[in-house]
Short mmCIF file of N, CA and C in Angstrom, two decimals:
data_model
loop_
_atom_site.label_atom_id
_atom_site.label_comp_id
_atom_site.label_asym_id
_atom_site.label_seq_id
_atom_site.Cartn_x
_atom_site.Cartn_y
_atom_site.Cartn_z
N MET A 81 113.61 81.35 96.87
CA MET A 81 113.55 82.95 96.80
C MET A 81 113.12 83.71 95.82
N THR A 82 112.42 84.77 95.91
CA THR A 82 111.82 85.52 95.07
C THR A 82 112.76 86.28 94.15
N GLU A 83 112.51 86.77 92.93
CA GLU A 83 113.42 87.58 92.28
C GLU A 83 113.46 88.95 92.93
N ILE A 84 114.51 89.56 92.82
CA ILE A 84 114.77 91.04 93.23
C ILE A 84 115.01 91.63 92.28
N LEU A 85 114.18 92.82 91.72
CA LEU A 85 114.59 93.77 90.55
C LEU A 85 114.97 94.88 91.37
N GLU A 86 115.89 95.63 90.70
CA GLU A 86 116.62 96.79 91.36
C GLU A 86 116.42 98.06 90.16
N GLY A 87 116.33 99.37 90.77
CA GLY A 87 116.32 100.55 89.76
C GLY A 87 116.94 101.51 90.56
N ARG A 88 117.65 102.07 89.62
CA ARG A 88 118.23 103.44 89.92
C ARG A 88 117.34 104.64 89.29
N ASN A 89 117.70 106.03 89.61
CA ASN A 89 117.22 106.83 88.87
C ASN A 89 115.64 107.00 89.35
N GLN A 90 115.20 106.66 90.54
CA GLN A 90 113.92 106.65 90.61
C GLN A 90 113.57 107.67 91.16
N THR A 91 112.18 108.40 91.29
CA THR A 91 111.78 109.44 91.73
C THR A 91 110.52 109.09 92.47
N LEU A 92 109.94 110.13 93.43
CA LEU A 92 108.69 110.05 93.99
C LEU A 92 108.15 111.33 94.06
N THR A 93 107.24 111.56 93.22
CA THR A 93 106.64 112.98 93.30
C THR A 93 105.03 112.90 93.15
N LEU A 94 104.32 113.37 94.05
CA LEU A 94 102.96 113.35 94.23
C LEU A 94 102.36 114.72 94.68
N SER A 95 101.12 115.22 94.50
CA SER A 95 100.61 116.25 94.84
C SER A 95 99.42 115.93 95.94
N ASN A 96 98.99 116.73 97.14
CA ASN A 96 98.28 116.51 97.84
C ASN A 96 98.43 115.28 98.70
N VAL A 97 99.23 115.30 99.65
CA VAL A 97 99.63 114.22 100.52
C VAL A 97 99.33 114.18 101.87
N TRP A 98 98.58 113.57 102.42
CA TRP A 98 98.46 113.53 103.79
C TRP A 98 99.50 112.65 104.56
N SER A 99 100.18 112.96 105.46
CA SER A 99 101.00 112.09 106.49
C SER A 99 100.94 112.04 107.88
N VAL A 100 100.71 110.98 108.45
CA VAL A 100 100.56 110.46 109.87
C VAL A 100 101.68 109.80 110.30
N ASN A 101 102.17 110.26 111.43
CA ASN A 101 103.48 109.58 112.19
C ASN A 101 102.50 108.60 113.23
N TYR A 102 103.24 107.33 113.17
CA TYR A 102 102.53 106.32 114.19
C TYR A 102 104.23 105.51 114.71
N THR A 103 103.67 105.14 116.15
CA THR A 103 104.63 104.15 116.55
C THR A 103 103.75 102.90 116.80
N VAL A 104 104.18 101.86 116.28
CA VAL A 104 103.27 100.67 116.21
C VAL A 104 104.07 99.44 116.50
N GLU A 105 103.46 98.47 116.83
CA GLU A 105 104.03 96.98 116.90
C GLU A 105 104.26 96.58 115.62
N VAL A 106 105.33 96.11 115.25
CA VAL A 106 105.77 95.48 113.80
C VAL A 106 104.46 94.81 113.15
N ASP A 107 104.20 94.02 114.01
CA ASP A 107 102.75 92.92 113.49
C ASP A 107 101.68 93.42 113.37
N LYS A 108 101.54 94.81 113.97
CA LYS A 108 100.20 95.50 113.97
C LYS A 108 100.08 96.84 112.67
N ILE A 109 101.07 96.95 111.93
CA ILE A 109 101.21 98.03 111.07
C ILE A 109 99.72 98.18 110.09
N GLY A 110 99.17 97.29 110.05
CA GLY A 110 97.98 97.49 109.46
C GLY A 110 96.90 98.23 110.28
N ILE A 111 96.77 98.33 111.34
CA ILE A 111 96.15 98.98 112.23
C ILE A 111 96.49 100.53 112.09
N ALA A 112 97.53 100.92 111.93
CA ALA A 112 97.78 102.44 111.54
C ALA A 112 97.48 102.63 110.25
N PHE A 113 97.42 101.85 108.95
CA PHE A 113 96.97 102.04 107.81
C PHE A 113 95.58 102.42 107.95
N LYS A 114 94.84 101.55 108.37
CA LYS A 114 93.36 101.80 108.68
C LYS A 114 93.02 102.98 109.59
N ASP A 115 93.61 103.10 110.60
CA ASP A 115 93.56 104.42 111.29
C ASP A 115 93.77 105.79 110.33
N ALA A 116 94.75 105.97 109.76
CA ALA A 116 95.37 106.80 108.79
C ALA A 116 94.27 106.97 107.59
N LEU A 117 93.97 105.92 107.24
CA LEU A 117 92.60 105.94 106.05
C LEU A 117 91.39 106.37 106.40
N ASP A 118 91.05 105.90 107.63
CA ASP A 118 89.49 106.60 108.39
C ASP A 118 89.65 108.03 108.62
N SER A 119 90.90 108.25 109.25
CA SER A 119 91.08 109.88 109.55
C SER A 119 90.77 110.80 108.10
N ILE A 120 91.39 110.45 107.33
CA ILE A 120 91.24 111.37 105.74
C ILE A 120 89.97 111.26 105.32
N THR A 121 89.54 110.03 105.21
CA THR A 121 88.10 109.98 104.65
C THR A 121 86.86 110.57 105.57
N THR A 122 87.21 110.33 106.87
CA THR A 122 86.13 110.83 107.60
C THR A 122 86.16 112.60 107.30
N ALA A 123 87.56 113.14 107.11
CA ALA A 123 87.60 114.54 106.98
C ALA A 123 87.09 114.82 105.39
N GLY A 124 86.72 114.07 104.70
CA GLY A 124 86.14 114.33 103.13
C GLY A 124 87.08 114.10 102.16
N TYR A 125 88.39 113.61 102.26
CA TYR A 125 89.06 113.32 101.28
C TYR A 125 88.66 111.62 100.72
N THR A 126 89.48 111.56 99.37
CA THR A 126 89.22 110.40 98.93
C THR A 126 90.72 109.95 98.25
N LEU A 127 91.21 108.88 98.36
CA LEU A 127 92.39 108.41 98.22
C LEU A 127 92.71 108.13 96.65
N LYS A 128 93.62 109.02 96.09
CA LYS A 128 94.21 109.04 94.52
C LYS A 128 94.88 107.63 94.33
N THR A 129 95.68 107.26 95.05
CA THR A 129 96.62 106.13 94.64
C THR A 129 96.80 105.19 96.18
N ASP A 130 97.45 104.25 95.99
CA ASP A 130 97.48 103.45 97.05
C ASP A 130 98.55 104.25 98.37
N LEU A 131 98.08 103.86 99.54
CA LEU A 131 99.13 104.49 100.64
C LEU A 131 100.25 104.02 100.72
N PHE A 132 101.23 104.57 101.43
CA PHE A 132 102.42 104.05 101.38
C PHE A 132 103.03 104.36 102.81
N TYR A 133 104.09 103.79 103.11
CA TYR A 133 104.88 104.40 104.51
C TYR A 133 106.21 104.28 104.43
N SER A 134 106.67 105.20 105.41
CA SER A 134 108.32 105.00 105.53
C SER A 134 108.63 104.83 106.97
N THR A 135 109.99 104.20 107.06
CA THR A 135 110.56 104.29 108.57
C THR A 135 111.90 104.59 108.56
N PRO A 136 112.30 105.29 109.59
CA PRO A 136 113.62 105.85 109.45
C PRO A 136 114.51 104.52 109.92
N GLN A 137 114.03 103.45 110.64
CA GLN A 137 114.81 102.50 110.90
C GLN A 137 114.05 100.97 110.31
N VAL A 138 114.81 99.91 110.03
CA VAL A 138 114.25 98.79 109.65
C VAL A 138 113.88 97.78 110.92
N GLU A 139 114.79 97.74 111.93
CA GLU A 139 114.61 96.85 112.98
C GLU A 139 113.79 97.97 113.88
N GLY A 140 112.64 97.23 114.45
CA GLY A 140 111.97 97.83 115.58
C GLY A 140 112.75 97.94 116.93
N HIS A 141 112.37 99.11 117.85
CA HIS A 141 113.02 99.03 119.21
C HIS A 141 111.95 98.50 119.91
N ASP A 142 112.19 97.13 120.69
CA ASP A 142 111.34 96.62 121.91
C ASP A 142 110.13 96.30 121.01
N GLY A 143 110.11 95.68 119.73
CA GLY A 143 108.94 95.14 118.80
C GLY A 143 108.19 96.41 118.53
N MET A 144 108.51 97.69 118.75
CA MET A 144 107.97 98.82 118.06
C MET A 144 108.57 99.39 116.72
N LEU A 145 107.70 100.17 115.88
CA LEU A 145 108.20 100.55 114.73
C LEU A 145 107.83 101.97 114.61
N ASP A 146 108.68 103.00 114.24
CA ASP A 146 108.35 104.12 113.92
C ASP A 146 108.15 104.51 112.51
N ILE A 147 106.81 104.65 112.12
CA ILE A 147 106.65 104.89 110.60
C ILE A 147 105.62 106.19 110.58
N THR A 148 106.03 106.54 109.20
CA THR A 148 105.01 107.70 108.68
C THR A 148 104.15 107.19 107.42
N VAL A 149 102.78 107.23 107.63
CA VAL A 149 101.80 106.73 106.74
C VAL A 149 101.58 107.78 105.72
N TYR A 150 101.74 107.61 104.25
CA TYR A 150 101.42 108.81 103.40
C TYR A 150 100.19 108.39 102.54
N LEU A 151 99.08 109.37 102.56
CA LEU A 151 97.98 109.03 101.77
C LEU A 151 97.69 110.16 100.89
N PRO A 152 98.26 109.86 99.45
CA PRO A 152 97.86 110.67 98.47
C PRO A 152 96.40 110.86 98.00
N VAL A 153 95.70 111.92 98.13
CA VAL A 153 94.19 112.26 98.01
C VAL A 153 93.91 113.10 96.82
N ASN A 154 92.88 113.00 96.11
CA ASN A 154 92.32 113.88 95.03
C ASN A 154 92.30 115.20 95.06
N GLU A 155 91.75 115.55 96.35
CA GLU A 155 91.53 116.94 96.64
C GLU A 155 92.57 117.73 97.09
N GLU A 156 92.38 119.03 96.89
CA GLU A 156 93.55 119.90 97.66
C GLU A 156 92.82 120.10 99.05
N TYR A 157 93.70 120.85 99.67
CA TYR A 157 93.52 121.03 101.26
C TYR A 157 92.15 121.67 101.22
N LEU A 158 91.21 120.94 102.13
CA LEU A 158 89.67 121.46 102.21
C LEU A 158 89.38 122.38 103.64
N GLY A 159 90.50 122.86 103.96
CA GLY A 159 90.47 123.69 105.25
C GLY A 159 90.07 122.94 106.52
N GLU A 160 90.05 121.99 106.64
CA GLU A 160 89.80 121.16 107.89
C GLU A 160 91.07 120.49 108.36
N GLU A 161 91.41 120.64 109.60
CA GLU A 161 92.61 119.87 110.05
C GLU A 161 92.13 118.47 110.30
N VAL A 162 93.04 117.53 110.18
CA VAL A 162 93.03 116.13 110.59
C VAL A 162 93.86 115.79 111.56
N GLU A 163 93.29 115.27 112.95
CA GLU A 163 94.03 115.32 114.04
C GLU A 163 95.48 114.52 113.85
N LEU A 164 96.44 114.86 114.33
CA LEU A 164 97.74 114.34 114.16
C LEU A 164 98.16 114.11 112.65
N ALA A 165 97.75 114.69 111.66
CA ALA A 165 98.20 114.64 110.35
C ALA A 165 98.70 115.97 109.81
N GLU A 166 99.33 115.90 108.75
CA GLU A 166 100.08 116.83 108.18
C GLU A 166 99.77 116.96 106.57
N PHE A 167 99.30 117.97 106.04
CA PHE A 167 98.95 117.90 104.64
C PHE A 167 100.26 118.65 103.92
N ASN A 168 100.65 117.99 102.69
CA ASN A 168 101.60 118.66 102.00
C ASN A 168 101.12 118.77 100.32
N SER A 169 100.96 120.06 99.90
CA SER A 169 100.38 120.01 98.45
C SER A 169 101.39 119.54 97.65
N TYR A 170 102.56 119.28 97.95
CA TYR A 170 103.54 118.87 96.93
C TYR A 170 104.54 118.10 97.87
N PHE A 171 104.96 116.79 97.22
CA PHE A 171 105.66 115.97 97.90
C PHE A 171 106.68 115.29 96.87
N SER A 172 107.91 115.43 97.13
CA SER A 172 109.18 115.06 96.23
C SER A 172 110.06 114.55 96.66
N ILE A 173 110.87 113.31 96.29
CA ILE A 173 112.04 112.85 96.52
C ILE A 173 112.71 112.68 95.01
N PRO A 174 113.38 113.45 94.72
CA PRO A 174 114.02 113.72 93.34
C PRO A 174 114.88 112.27 92.78
N THR A 175 115.54 112.01 93.67
CA THR A 175 116.86 110.75 93.45
C THR A 175 116.54 109.81 94.34
N MET A 176 116.12 108.56 93.84
CA MET A 176 115.89 107.34 94.73
C MET A 176 116.71 106.11 94.06
N TYR A 177 116.95 105.15 94.83
CA TYR A 177 117.19 103.75 94.40
C TYR A 177 116.17 102.85 95.05
N GLY A 178 115.91 101.76 94.33
CA GLY A 178 114.73 100.96 94.79
C GLY A 178 115.12 99.51 94.42
N VAL A 179 114.37 98.72 95.01
CA VAL A 179 114.09 97.37 94.78
C VAL A 179 112.67 96.87 94.66
N ARG A 180 112.32 95.81 94.07
CA ARG A 180 110.78 95.48 93.92
C ARG A 180 110.67 93.87 94.16
N ILE A 181 110.23 93.55 94.91
CA ILE A 181 109.65 92.06 95.26
C ILE A 181 108.11 91.85 95.14
N SER A 182 108.03 90.41 95.13
CA SER A 182 106.73 89.71 95.06
C SER A 182 106.35 88.82 96.04
N SER A 183 106.92 89.21 97.21
CA SER A 183 106.88 88.08 98.16
C SER A 183 106.55 88.90 99.21
N THR A 184 105.97 88.34 100.32
CA THR A 184 105.55 88.84 101.74
C THR A 184 106.39 88.06 102.79
N ASN A 185 107.44 87.29 102.37
CA ASN A 185 108.15 86.41 103.23
C ASN A 185 109.32 87.35 103.99
N PRO A 186 109.40 87.34 105.17
CA PRO A 186 110.29 88.27 106.05
C PRO A 186 111.59 87.90 105.40
N GLU A 187 112.13 86.75 104.99
CA GLU A 187 113.54 86.58 104.74
C GLU A 187 113.75 87.20 103.26
N ASP A 188 112.74 87.37 102.41
CA ASP A 188 113.06 87.89 101.07
C ASP A 188 112.97 89.45 101.08
N PHE A 189 112.45 90.06 102.34
CA PHE A 189 112.40 91.53 102.38
C PHE A 189 113.73 91.95 103.18
N ASP A 190 114.54 90.97 103.71
CA ASP A 190 115.54 91.10 104.40
C ASP A 190 116.84 91.10 103.20
N LYS A 191 116.62 90.31 102.50
CA LYS A 191 117.24 89.94 101.10
C LYS A 191 117.44 91.30 100.19
N ALA A 192 116.10 91.67 100.00
CA ALA A 192 115.53 92.96 99.46
C ALA A 192 116.49 94.23 99.97
N LEU A 193 116.36 94.33 101.21
CA LEU A 193 117.03 95.33 101.85
C LEU A 193 118.64 95.37 102.11
N GLU A 194 118.80 94.02 101.85
CA GLU A 194 120.40 93.93 101.78
C GLU A 194 120.65 94.22 100.45
N LYS A 195 120.26 94.16 99.49
CA LYS A 195 120.30 94.38 97.97
C LYS A 195 120.36 95.90 97.87
N LEU A 196 119.50 96.56 98.48
CA LEU A 196 119.38 97.92 98.38
C LEU A 196 120.58 98.82 98.98
N GLN A 197 121.08 98.08 100.15
CA GLN A 197 122.18 98.66 100.82
C GLN A 197 123.33 98.40 100.07
N ALA A 198 123.48 96.99 99.31
CA ALA A 198 124.60 96.94 98.46
C ALA A 198 124.71 98.04 97.28
N MET A 199 123.38 98.28 96.75
CA MET A 199 123.55 99.47 95.54
C MET A 199 124.05 100.56 96.13
N LEU A 200 123.71 100.96 97.27
CA LEU A 200 124.36 102.37 97.63
C LEU A 200 125.81 102.21 97.79
N ILE A 201 126.38 101.04 98.56
CA ILE A 201 127.87 100.91 98.65
C ILE A 201 128.40 101.02 97.51
N GLU A 202 127.91 100.14 96.42
CA GLU A 202 128.49 100.21 95.24
C GLU A 202 128.75 101.40 94.25
N ASP A 203 127.74 102.20 94.21
CA ASP A 203 127.78 103.29 93.84
C ASP A 203 128.11 104.71 94.69
N ASP A 204 128.57 104.43 95.65
CA ASP A 204 129.08 105.36 96.83
C ASP A 204 128.03 106.45 96.80
N ALA A 205 127.09 105.88 97.07
CA ALA A 205 125.90 106.94 97.54
C ALA A 205 125.54 106.86 98.85
N GLU A 206 124.81 108.05 99.47
CA GLU A 206 124.69 108.28 100.90
C GLU A 206 122.88 108.10 100.94
N GLU A 207 122.52 107.82 101.97
CA GLU A 207 120.96 107.77 102.13
C GLU A 207 120.69 109.17 102.37
N ALA A 208 119.61 109.69 101.63
CA ALA A 208 119.23 111.10 102.12
C ALA A 208 117.76 111.01 102.31
N SER A 209 116.97 109.92 102.86
CA SER A 209 115.66 109.81 103.14
C SER A 209 115.36 108.78 104.13
N PRO A 210 114.24 108.44 104.60
CA PRO A 210 114.08 107.24 105.26
C PRO A 210 113.79 106.18 104.03
N ILE A 211 113.18 104.88 104.52
CA ILE A 211 113.17 103.93 103.79
C ILE A 211 111.73 103.99 103.29
N PHE A 212 111.23 103.72 102.10
CA PHE A 212 109.84 104.11 101.49
C PHE A 212 109.35 102.40 101.45
N PHE A 213 108.26 102.21 101.78
CA PHE A 213 107.54 100.69 101.42
C PHE A 213 106.18 101.32 100.76
N MET A 214 106.03 100.74 99.05
CA MET A 214 105.13 100.90 98.38
C MET A 214 104.52 99.72 97.72
N SER A 215 103.16 99.31 98.27
CA SER A 215 102.94 97.98 97.50
C SER A 215 101.82 98.50 96.44
N SER A 216 101.84 97.59 95.53
CA SER A 216 100.75 97.64 94.35
C SER A 216 100.48 96.19 94.01
N LYS A 217 99.17 96.16 93.35
CA LYS A 217 98.91 94.75 92.88
C LYS A 217 98.87 94.86 91.22
N ILE A 218 99.50 93.98 90.50
CA ILE A 218 99.38 94.03 89.12
C ILE A 218 99.18 92.48 88.49
N ASN A 219 98.10 92.87 87.97
CA ASN A 219 97.71 91.32 87.10
C ASN A 219 97.83 90.15 88.39
N GLY A 220 97.00 90.71 89.55
CA GLY A 220 96.81 89.73 90.63
C GLY A 220 98.22 89.34 91.40
N THR A 221 99.35 89.80 90.96
CA THR A 221 100.32 89.53 91.93
C THR A 221 100.63 91.10 92.82
N VAL A 222 101.10 90.76 94.10
CA VAL A 222 101.25 91.95 94.94
C VAL A 222 102.81 92.25 94.90
N TYR A 223 103.10 93.28 94.49
CA TYR A 223 104.71 93.96 94.32
C TYR A 223 104.78 94.89 95.85
N THR A 224 106.00 94.84 96.28
CA THR A 224 106.28 95.91 97.08
C THR A 224 107.55 96.46 96.64
N ASP A 225 107.61 97.85 96.56
CA ASP A 225 108.59 98.63 96.18
C ASP A 225 109.37 99.18 97.33
N ILE A 226 110.65 98.97 97.59
CA ILE A 226 111.45 99.49 98.79
C ILE A 226 112.28 100.60 98.10
N ARG A 227 112.22 101.79 98.38
CA ARG A 227 113.13 102.74 98.08
C ARG A 227 113.75 103.75 99.19
N ILE A 228 114.65 104.34 98.81
CA ILE A 228 115.47 105.10 99.58
C ILE A 228 115.65 106.46 98.90
N GLY A 229 115.68 107.49 99.38
CA GLY A 229 116.29 108.73 98.57
C GLY A 229 117.87 108.58 98.72
N VAL A 230 118.58 109.34 97.73
CA VAL A 230 119.96 109.00 97.60
C VAL A 230 120.58 110.22 97.34
N ARG A 231 121.92 110.54 97.78
CA ARG A 231 122.66 111.67 97.40
C ARG A 231 124.27 111.14 97.18
N PHE A 232 124.89 111.83 96.25
CA PHE A 232 126.26 111.69 95.86
C PHE A 232 127.28 112.84 96.15
N GLU A 233 128.14 112.47 96.93
CA GLU A 233 129.15 113.58 97.50
C GLU A 233 130.18 113.98 96.38
#
C-alpha cells in the first residue's frame, strides 16, 4: 500500500476559474476533462494550473458520477459565454482537510478517503464542501490530493 500523507489547515484559493458540471460513467471521467478543456480553450482561455474536480458523492449511482470540473485560467472573463460553464473571478475554500497519495490503485483511494473521514471524526469536524480531487506531477511521480472543506461547531 502507498503512504497516505495527511494535512489540516489546507486552503483552496484561485482566481479566474471556469467550472462545468457533468454526469459521467465512473470509468470515463477523462472524457469530461477533455470536453471541459476543449470548451474553454476554444473560447480563447489558457489553463493556468492543472484542472481538478469535485464530487458530492464518492460512490456513483448506477455506475454514474456527478462531478464538477474546475479549470483555472490566466485570463479574466473575456465576455464570451462558454456553453454549460460558469465563470468565477474568485474561488476560495478557506478551511480544508486533505490527504495525498501517489497511487492510482482504487484500494489506495478507498483507504485515503477512509483516512480523510477518520480525520473529520477525530477532530469533530463537519463536511462543508464536496470532495475535491487534484492531481499533480512532481519529479515524475503523480500525486493526488483529496480535500474537503470543513467547519467546526
